[in-house]
Coordinates of C-alpha atoms and ligand atoms in Angstrom, one line a residue:
X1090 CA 17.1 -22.1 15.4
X1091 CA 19.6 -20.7 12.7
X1092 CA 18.3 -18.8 9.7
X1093 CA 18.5 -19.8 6.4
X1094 CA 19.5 -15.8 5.8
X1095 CA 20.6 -12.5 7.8
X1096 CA 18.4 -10.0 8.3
X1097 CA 20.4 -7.5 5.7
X1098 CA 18.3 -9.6 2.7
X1099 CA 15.3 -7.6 4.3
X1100 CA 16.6 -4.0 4.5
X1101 CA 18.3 -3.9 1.2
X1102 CA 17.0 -3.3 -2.1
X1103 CA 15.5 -6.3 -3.3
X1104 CA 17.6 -6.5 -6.5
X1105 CA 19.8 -3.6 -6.8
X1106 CA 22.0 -4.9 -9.6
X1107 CA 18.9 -5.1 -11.9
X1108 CA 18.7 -1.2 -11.5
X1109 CA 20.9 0.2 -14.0
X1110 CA 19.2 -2.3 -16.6
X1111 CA 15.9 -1.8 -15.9
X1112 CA 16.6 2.0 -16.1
X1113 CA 17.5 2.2 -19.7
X1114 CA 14.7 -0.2 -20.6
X1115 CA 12.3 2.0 -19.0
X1116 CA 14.0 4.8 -21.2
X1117 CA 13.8 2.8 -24.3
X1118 CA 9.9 1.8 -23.1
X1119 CA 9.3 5.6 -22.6
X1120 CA 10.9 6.1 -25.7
X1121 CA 9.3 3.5 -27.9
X1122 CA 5.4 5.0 -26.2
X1123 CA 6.5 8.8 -27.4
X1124 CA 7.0 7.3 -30.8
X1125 CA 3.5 5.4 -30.6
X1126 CA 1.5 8.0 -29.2
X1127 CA 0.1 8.5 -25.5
X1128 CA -3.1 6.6 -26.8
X1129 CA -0.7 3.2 -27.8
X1130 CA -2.3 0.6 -25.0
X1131 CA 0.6 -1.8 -25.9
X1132 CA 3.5 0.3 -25.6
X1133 CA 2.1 2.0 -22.7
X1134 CA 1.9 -1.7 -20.6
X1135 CA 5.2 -2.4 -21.5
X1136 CA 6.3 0.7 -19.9
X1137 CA 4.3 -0.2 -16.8
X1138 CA 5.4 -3.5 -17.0
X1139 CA 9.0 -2.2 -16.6
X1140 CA 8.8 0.5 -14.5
X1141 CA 7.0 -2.0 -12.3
X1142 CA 9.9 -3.7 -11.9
X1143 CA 12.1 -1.6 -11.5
X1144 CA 9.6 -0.7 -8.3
X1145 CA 10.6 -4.3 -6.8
X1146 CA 13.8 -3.7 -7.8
X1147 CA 14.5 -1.0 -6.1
X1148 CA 12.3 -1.6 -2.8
X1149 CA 13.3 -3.6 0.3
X1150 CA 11.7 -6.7 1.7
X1151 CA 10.7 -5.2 4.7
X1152 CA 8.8 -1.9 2.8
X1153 CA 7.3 -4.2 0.5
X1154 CA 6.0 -6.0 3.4
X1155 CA 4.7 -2.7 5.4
X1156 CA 3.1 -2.0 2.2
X1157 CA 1.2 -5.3 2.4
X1158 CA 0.4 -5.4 5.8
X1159 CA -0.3 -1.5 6.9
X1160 CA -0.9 0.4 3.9
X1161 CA -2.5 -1.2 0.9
X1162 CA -4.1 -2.6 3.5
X1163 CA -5.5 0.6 5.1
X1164 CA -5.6 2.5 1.5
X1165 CA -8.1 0.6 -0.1
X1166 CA -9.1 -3.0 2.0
X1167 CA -12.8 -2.7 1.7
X1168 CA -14.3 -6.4 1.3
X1169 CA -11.5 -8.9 1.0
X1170 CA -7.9 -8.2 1.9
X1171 CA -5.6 -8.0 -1.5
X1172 CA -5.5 -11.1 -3.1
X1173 CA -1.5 -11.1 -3.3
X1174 CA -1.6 -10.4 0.3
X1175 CA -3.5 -13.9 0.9
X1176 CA -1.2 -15.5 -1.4
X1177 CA 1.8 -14.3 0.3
X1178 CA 0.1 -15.4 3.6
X1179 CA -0.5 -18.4 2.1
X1180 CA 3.0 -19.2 1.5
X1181 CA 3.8 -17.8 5.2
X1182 CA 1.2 -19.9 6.8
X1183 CA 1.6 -22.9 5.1
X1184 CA 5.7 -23.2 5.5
X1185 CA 6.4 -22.4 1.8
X1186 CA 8.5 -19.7 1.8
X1187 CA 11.0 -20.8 4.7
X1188 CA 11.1 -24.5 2.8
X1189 CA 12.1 -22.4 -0.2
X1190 CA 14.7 -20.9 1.4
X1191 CA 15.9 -23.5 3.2
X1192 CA 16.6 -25.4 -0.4
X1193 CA 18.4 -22.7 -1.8
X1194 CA 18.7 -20.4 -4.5
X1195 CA 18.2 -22.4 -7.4
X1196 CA 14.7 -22.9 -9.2
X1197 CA 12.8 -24.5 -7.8
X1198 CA 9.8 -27.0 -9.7
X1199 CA 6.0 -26.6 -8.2
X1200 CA 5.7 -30.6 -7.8
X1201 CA 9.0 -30.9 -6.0
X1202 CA 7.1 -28.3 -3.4
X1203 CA 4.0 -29.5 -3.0
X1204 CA 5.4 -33.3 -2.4
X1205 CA 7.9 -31.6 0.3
X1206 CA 5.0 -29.6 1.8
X1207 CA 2.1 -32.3 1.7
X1208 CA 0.3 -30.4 -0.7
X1209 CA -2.2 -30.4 -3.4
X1210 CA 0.2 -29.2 -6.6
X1211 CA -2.8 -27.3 -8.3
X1212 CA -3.4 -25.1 -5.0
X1213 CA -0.1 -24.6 -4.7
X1214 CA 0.6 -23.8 -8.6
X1215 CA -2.3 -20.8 -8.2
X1216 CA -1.3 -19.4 -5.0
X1217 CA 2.6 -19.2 -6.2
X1218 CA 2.0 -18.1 -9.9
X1219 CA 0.0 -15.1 -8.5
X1220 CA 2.9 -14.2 -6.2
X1221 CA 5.3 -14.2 -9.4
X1222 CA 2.4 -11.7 -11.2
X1223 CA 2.5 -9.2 -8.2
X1224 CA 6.5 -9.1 -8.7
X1225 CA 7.1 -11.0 -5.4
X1226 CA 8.4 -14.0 -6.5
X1227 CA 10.7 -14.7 -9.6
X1228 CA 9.3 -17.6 -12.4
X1229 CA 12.0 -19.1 -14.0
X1230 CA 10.2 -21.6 -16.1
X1231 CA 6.5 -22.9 -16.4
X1232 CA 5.5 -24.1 -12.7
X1233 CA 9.1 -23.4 -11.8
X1234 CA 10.3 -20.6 -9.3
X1235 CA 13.7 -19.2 -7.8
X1236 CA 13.4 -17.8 -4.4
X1237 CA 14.2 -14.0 -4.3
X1238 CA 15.0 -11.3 -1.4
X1239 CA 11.4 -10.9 -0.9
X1240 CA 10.4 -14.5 -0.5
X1241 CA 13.8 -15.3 1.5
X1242 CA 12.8 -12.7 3.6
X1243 CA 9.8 -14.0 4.4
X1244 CA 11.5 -17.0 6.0
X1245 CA 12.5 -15.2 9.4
X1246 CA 10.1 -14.3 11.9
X1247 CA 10.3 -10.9 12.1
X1248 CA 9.2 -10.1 8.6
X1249 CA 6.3 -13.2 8.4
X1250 CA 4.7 -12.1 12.0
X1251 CA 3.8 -9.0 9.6
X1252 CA 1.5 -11.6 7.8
X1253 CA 0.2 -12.9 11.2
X1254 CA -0.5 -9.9 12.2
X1255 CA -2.1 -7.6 9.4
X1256 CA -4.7 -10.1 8.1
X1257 CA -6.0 -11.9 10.9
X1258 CA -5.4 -8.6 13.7
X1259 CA -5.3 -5.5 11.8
X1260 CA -7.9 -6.5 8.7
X1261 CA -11.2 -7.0 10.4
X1262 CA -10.8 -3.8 12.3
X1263 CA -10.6 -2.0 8.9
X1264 CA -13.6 -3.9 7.4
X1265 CA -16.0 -2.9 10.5
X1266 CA -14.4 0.5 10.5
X1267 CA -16.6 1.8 7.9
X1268 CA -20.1 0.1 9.5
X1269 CA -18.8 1.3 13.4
X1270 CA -17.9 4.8 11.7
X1271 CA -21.3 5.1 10.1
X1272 CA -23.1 3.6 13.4
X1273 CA -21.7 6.9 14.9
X1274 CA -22.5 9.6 12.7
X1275 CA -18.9 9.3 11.4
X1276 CA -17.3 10.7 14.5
X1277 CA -13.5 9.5 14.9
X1278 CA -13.2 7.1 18.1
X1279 CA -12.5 8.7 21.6
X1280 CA -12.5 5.9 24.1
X1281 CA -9.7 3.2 23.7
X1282 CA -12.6 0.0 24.6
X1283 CA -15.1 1.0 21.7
X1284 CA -13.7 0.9 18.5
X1285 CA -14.0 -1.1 15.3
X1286 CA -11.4 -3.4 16.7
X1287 CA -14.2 -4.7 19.4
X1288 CA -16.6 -5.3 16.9
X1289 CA -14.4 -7.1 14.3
X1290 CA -13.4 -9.2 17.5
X1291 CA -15.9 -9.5 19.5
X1292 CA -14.6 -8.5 22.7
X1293 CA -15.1 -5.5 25.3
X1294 CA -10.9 -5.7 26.0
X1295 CA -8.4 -3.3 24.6
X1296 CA -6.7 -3.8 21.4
X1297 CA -3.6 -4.9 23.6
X1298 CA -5.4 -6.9 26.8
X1299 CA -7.2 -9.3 23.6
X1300 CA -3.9 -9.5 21.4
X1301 CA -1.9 -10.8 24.7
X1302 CA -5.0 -12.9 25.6
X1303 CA -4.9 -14.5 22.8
X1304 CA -1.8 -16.4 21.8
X1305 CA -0.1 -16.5 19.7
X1306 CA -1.0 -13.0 18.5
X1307 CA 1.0 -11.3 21.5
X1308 CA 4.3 -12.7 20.1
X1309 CA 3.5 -12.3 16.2
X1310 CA 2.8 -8.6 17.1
X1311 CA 5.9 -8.3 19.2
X1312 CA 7.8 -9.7 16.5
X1313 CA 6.0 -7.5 13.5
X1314 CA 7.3 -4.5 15.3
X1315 CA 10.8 -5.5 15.4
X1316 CA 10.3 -6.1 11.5
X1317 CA 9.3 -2.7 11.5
X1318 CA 12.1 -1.3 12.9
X1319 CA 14.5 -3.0 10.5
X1320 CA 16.8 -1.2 8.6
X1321 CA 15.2 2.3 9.9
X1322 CA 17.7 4.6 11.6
X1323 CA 17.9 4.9 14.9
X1324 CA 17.5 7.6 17.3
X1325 CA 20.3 7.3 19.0
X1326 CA 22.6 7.3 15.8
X1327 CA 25.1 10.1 15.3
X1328 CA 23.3 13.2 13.6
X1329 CA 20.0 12.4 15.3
X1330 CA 19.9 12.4 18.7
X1331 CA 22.7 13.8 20.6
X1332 CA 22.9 11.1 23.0
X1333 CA 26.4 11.7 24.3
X1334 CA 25.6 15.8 24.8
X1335 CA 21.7 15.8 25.6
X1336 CA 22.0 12.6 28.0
X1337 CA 25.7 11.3 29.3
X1338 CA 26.8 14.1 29.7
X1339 CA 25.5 16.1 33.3
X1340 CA 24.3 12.2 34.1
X1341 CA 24.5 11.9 37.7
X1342 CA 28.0 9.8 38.4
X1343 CA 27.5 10.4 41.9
X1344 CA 24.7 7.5 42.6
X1345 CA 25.7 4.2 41.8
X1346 CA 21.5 3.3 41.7
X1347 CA 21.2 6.3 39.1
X1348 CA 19.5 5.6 36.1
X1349 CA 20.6 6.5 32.5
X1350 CA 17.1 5.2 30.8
X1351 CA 13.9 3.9 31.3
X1352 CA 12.0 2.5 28.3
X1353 CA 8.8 2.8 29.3
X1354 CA 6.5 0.3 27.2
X1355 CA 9.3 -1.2 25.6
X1356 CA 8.3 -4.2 24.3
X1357 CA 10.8 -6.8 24.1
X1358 CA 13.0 -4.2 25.3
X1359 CA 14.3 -3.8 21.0
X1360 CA 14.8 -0.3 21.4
X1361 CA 16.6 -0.3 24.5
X1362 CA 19.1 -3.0 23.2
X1363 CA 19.8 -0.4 20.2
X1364 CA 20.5 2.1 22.9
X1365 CA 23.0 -0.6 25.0
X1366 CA 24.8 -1.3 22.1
X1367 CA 25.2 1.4 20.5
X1368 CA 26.4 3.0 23.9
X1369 CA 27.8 0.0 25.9
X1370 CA 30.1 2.5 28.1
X1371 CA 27.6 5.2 28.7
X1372 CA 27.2 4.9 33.0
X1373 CA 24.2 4.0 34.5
X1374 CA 20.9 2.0 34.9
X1375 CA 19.1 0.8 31.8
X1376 CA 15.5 -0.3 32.4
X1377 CA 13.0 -2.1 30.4
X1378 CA 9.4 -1.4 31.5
X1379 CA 6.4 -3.5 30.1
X1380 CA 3.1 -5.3 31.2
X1381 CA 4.2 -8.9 33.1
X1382 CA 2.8 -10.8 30.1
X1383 CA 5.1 -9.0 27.5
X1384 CA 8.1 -8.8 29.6
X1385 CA 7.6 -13.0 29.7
X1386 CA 8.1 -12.6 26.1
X1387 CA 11.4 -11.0 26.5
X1388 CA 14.5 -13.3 24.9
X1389 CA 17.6 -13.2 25.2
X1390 CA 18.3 -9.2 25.9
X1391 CA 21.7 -8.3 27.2
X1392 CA 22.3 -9.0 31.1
X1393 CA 22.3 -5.0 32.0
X1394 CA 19.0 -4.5 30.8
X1395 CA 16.9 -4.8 33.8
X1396 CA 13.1 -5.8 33.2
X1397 CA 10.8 -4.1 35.2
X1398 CA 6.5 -5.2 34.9
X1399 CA 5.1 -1.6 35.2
X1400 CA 1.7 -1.0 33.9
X1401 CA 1.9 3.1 33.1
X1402 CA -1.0 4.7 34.1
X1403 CA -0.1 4.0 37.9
X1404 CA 2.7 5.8 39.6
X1405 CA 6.0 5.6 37.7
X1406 CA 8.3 4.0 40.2
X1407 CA 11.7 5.2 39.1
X1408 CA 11.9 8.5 40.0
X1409 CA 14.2 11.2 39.1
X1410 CA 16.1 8.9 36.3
X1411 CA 18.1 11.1 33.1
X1412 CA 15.9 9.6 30.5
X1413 CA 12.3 8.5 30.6
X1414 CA 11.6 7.2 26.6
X1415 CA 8.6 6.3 25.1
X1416 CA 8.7 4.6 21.6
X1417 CA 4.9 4.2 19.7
X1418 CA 3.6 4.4 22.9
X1419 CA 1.4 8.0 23.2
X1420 CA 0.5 7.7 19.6
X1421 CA -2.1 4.2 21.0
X1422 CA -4.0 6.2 23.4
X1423 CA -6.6 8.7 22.9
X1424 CA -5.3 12.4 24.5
X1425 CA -7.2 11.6 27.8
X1426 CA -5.4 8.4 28.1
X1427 CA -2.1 10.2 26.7
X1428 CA -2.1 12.9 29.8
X1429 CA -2.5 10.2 32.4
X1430 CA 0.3 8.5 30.7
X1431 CA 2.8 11.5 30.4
X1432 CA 1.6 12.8 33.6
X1433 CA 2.9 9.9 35.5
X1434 CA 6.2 10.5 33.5
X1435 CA 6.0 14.1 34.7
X1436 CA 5.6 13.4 37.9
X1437 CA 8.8 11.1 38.3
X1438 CA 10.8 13.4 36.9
X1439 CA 13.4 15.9 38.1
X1440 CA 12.8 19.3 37.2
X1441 CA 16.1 20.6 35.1
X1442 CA 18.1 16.9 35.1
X1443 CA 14.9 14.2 34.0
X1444 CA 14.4 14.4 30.0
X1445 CA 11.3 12.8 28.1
X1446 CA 11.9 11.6 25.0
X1447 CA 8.9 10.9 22.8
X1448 CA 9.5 8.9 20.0
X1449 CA 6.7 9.0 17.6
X1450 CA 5.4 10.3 14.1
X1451 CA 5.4 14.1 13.9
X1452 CA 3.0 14.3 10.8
X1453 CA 3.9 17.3 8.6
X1454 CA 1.5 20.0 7.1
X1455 CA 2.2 18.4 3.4
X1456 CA 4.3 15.0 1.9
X1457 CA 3.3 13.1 4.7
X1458 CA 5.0 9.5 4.9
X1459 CA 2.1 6.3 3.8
X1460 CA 3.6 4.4 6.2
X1461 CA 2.8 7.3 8.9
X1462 CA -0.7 8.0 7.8
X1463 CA -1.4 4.2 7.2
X1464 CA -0.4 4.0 10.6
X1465 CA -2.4 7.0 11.5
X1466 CA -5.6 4.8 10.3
X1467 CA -4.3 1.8 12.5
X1468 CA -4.6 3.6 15.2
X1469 CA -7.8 5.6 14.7
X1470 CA -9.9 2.5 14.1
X1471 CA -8.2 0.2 16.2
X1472 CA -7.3 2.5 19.7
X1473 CA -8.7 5.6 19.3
X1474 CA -5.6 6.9 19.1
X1475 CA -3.6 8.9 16.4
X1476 CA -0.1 10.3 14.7
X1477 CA 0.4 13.7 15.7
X1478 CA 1.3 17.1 14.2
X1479 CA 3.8 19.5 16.4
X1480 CA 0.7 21.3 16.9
X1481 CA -1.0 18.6 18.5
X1482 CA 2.4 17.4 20.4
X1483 CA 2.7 21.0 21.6
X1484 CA -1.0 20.9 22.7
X1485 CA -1.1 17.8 24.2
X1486 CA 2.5 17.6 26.2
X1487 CA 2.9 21.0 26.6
X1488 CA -0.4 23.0 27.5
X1489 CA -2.4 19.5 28.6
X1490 CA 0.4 17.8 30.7
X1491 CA 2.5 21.2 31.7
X1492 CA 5.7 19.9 30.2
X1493 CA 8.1 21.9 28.1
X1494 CA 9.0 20.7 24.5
X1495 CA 12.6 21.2 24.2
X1496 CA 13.9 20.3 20.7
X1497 CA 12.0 18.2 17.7
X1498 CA 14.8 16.3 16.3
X1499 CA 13.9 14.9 12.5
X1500 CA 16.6 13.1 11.1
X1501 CA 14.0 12.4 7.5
X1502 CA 10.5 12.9 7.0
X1503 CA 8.7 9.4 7.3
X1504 CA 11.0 8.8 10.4
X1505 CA 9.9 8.6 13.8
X1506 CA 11.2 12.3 15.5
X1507 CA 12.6 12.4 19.3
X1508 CA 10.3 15.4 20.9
X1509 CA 12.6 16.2 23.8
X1510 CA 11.0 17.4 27.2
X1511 CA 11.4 18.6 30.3
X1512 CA 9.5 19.5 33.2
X1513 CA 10.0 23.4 34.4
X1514 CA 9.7 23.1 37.8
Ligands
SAM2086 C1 3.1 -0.4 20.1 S1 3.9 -1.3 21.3 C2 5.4 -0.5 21.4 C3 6.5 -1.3 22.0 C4 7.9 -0.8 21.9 N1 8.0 0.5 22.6 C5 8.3 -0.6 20.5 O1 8.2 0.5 19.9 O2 8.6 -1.7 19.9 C6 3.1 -0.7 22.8 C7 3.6 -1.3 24.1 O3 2.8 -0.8 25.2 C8 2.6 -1.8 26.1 N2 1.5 -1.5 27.0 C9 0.2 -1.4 26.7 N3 -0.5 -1.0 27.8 C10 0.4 -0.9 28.8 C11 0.3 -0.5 30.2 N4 -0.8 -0.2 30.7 N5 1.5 -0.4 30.9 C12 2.7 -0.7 30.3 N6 2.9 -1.1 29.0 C13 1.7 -1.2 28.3 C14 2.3 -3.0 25.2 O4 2.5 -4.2 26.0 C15 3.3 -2.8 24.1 O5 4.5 -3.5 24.4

């Protein structure tokens, strides 16, 4: 089905033009508080109120919705989940923002909604004039509302399945965290099977084994995490991995069976399209590995992606291909499980022509990213498994899984590195 909107309305600033505005009233609010004195509870509102705005302004659908889903969440969700985070789901669950979108860009009346909808108009009234409060949603006149970048946003899967999949998945594990951490002495989870995930859902199976078990979390998830990707840079762009001099080159254009990748745990296989496209004449195999259930999930990928089911804590069966990559995929497991994993890796590849590329979080000493350490939290209470400093990469690949890191390549802080390995003999 067509979109209402393309997926640049999510990665963009949500009102951009607004900026320079908002600046100077900021400066005038700033100004007009200096004049009143620090202690002026009026004039020090307004200048919230503004520079507020000029927050949304400048933020993109897509942060704005990490924010919801990952790290309010995980900063400070205690006893109910943030009341504009059910309001926004709400408006996800019910059909109201893709309605919205779908009638355009004008305002938009409350009773016009709730007719279209088959809705109470009073429910819907209080759920969408909290929206407008939190800055999420514009209100144009009393019970009257104009879609914005945020709420348009909100219309295509890949940035709602974010609402699908923090308050109903990710939610309850953080509410029984704090009970499940107590219950142990506040020791941070080792094994994968007991954390506060089980208890919040009531099941002995992994995180992954009860989200794919369950439908339709499986595809909400796999669709949250290509709204997480959007708009971030990719690894294989120019001046962050060198793809062409690191991998293509030295590729091994004797074998026509040779492979140039193998995304191991790829999803949908997102990350391996990047790759395709953004190096369609690079020789060589490209191969998406995933559990059966996931890779039934797969849509649409290009034709010269091969899918592959490959559960990766058995033998690898690709052997001696130029790139084994793992995206998110070490930073689930606890180390134990994490040396299995790599070792497998380690074993398939060939010594001085195989590279491992990890793909994950490389959490600095200081000015550490929210969304890192919000996913940091994510994976503590729901896995058992963690974001890691280079310390704790070198450890882990290196002296744990006899691997040699070659390179850490950072193109920002808050972006995923590429920890480039081999194995030395
Ligand atoms: C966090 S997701 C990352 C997916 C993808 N690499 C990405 O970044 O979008 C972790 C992936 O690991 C897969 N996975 C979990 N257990 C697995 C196993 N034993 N063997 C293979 N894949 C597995 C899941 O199905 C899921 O697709």
């Amino acid at each position: 089905m067509a979109l209402p909107i393309g997926f640049e309305t999510a990665v963009n600033p949500s009102n951009i033009d607004a900026v320079p505005k908002l600046l100077s009233e900021v400066a005038s609010a700033g100004n007009a508080l200096s004049k009143a004195g620090d202690a002026s509870l009026v004039s020090r509102l307004e200048l919230l109120a503004k520079a507020r705005e000029l927050v949304h302004a400048l933020e993109t659908p897509r942060e704005v919705m990490i924010q919801h889903v990952w790290t309010q969440a995980t900063a400070w969700l205690i006893e109910h989940q943030p009341s504009n985070t059910m309001a926004i789901s709400f408006g996800v669950y019910t059909g109201l923002w893709s309605a919205m979108a779908k009638n355009g860009d004008g305002p938009q009346k409350v009773s016009d909604l709730a007719k279209q909808l088959g809705m109470q108009e009073e429910l819907l009234q209080r759920m969408m004039r909290h929206v407008a409060a939190s800055g999420y949603l514009d209100m144009t006149a009393p019970d009257e509302f104009t879609p914005n970048n945020f709420s348009k946003s909100l219309s295509m899967p890949v940035m709602s399945s974010g609402y699908y999949t923090g308050p109903p998945i990710l939610n309850p594990t953080f509410l029984h965290a704090h009970d499940w951490l107590k219950d142990r002495g506040y020791k941070i989870p080792r094994d994968k099977n007991d954390t506060a995930y089980q208890i919040a859902h009531n099941t002995k199976l992994h995180w992954f084994e009860h989200i794919q078990s369950t439908p339709p979390h499986g595809q909400n998830f796999n669709d949250h995490m290509a709204g997480y990707l959007l708009g971030r840079p990719s690894w294989s762009d120019e001046g962050f991995y060198p793809v062409k001099k690191r991998l293509v080159e030295g590729f091994d254009l004797g074998n026509n069976d040779a492979v140039l990748l193998v995304d191991i745990g790829g999803g949908i296989g997102h990350y391996t399209e990047q790759f395709r496209s953004k190096f369609p004449d690079a020789p060589g195999r490209l191969i998406l590995q995933d559990l059966p259930v996931v890779l039934g999930q797969v849509q649409g990928l290009h034709a010269r992606i091969e899918r592959m089911e490959y559960d990766f804590f058995t033998e690898q069966p690709v052997k001696g291909a130029r790139t084994y990559y793992t995206h998110f995929i070490l930073h689930d497991w606890p180390d134990e499980d994490c040396v299995k994993i790599a070792g497998r890796v380690r074993e398939a590849m060939q010594p001085s022509y195989s590279k491992f590329l990890v793909h994950e979080h490389v959490i600095p000493p200081v000015k550490q990213d929210s969304e890192q350490t919000a996913l940091d939290l994510i994976m503590m209470t729901g896995f058992g498994g963690k974001e890691r400093s280079a310390a704790q990469w070198s450890d882990l690949l290196e002296k744990r899984c006899g691997l040699k890191i070659v390179n850490i390549y950072t193109v920002v802080n808050g972006i995923e590195s590429v920890i480039e390995c081999e194995r030395p003999e």
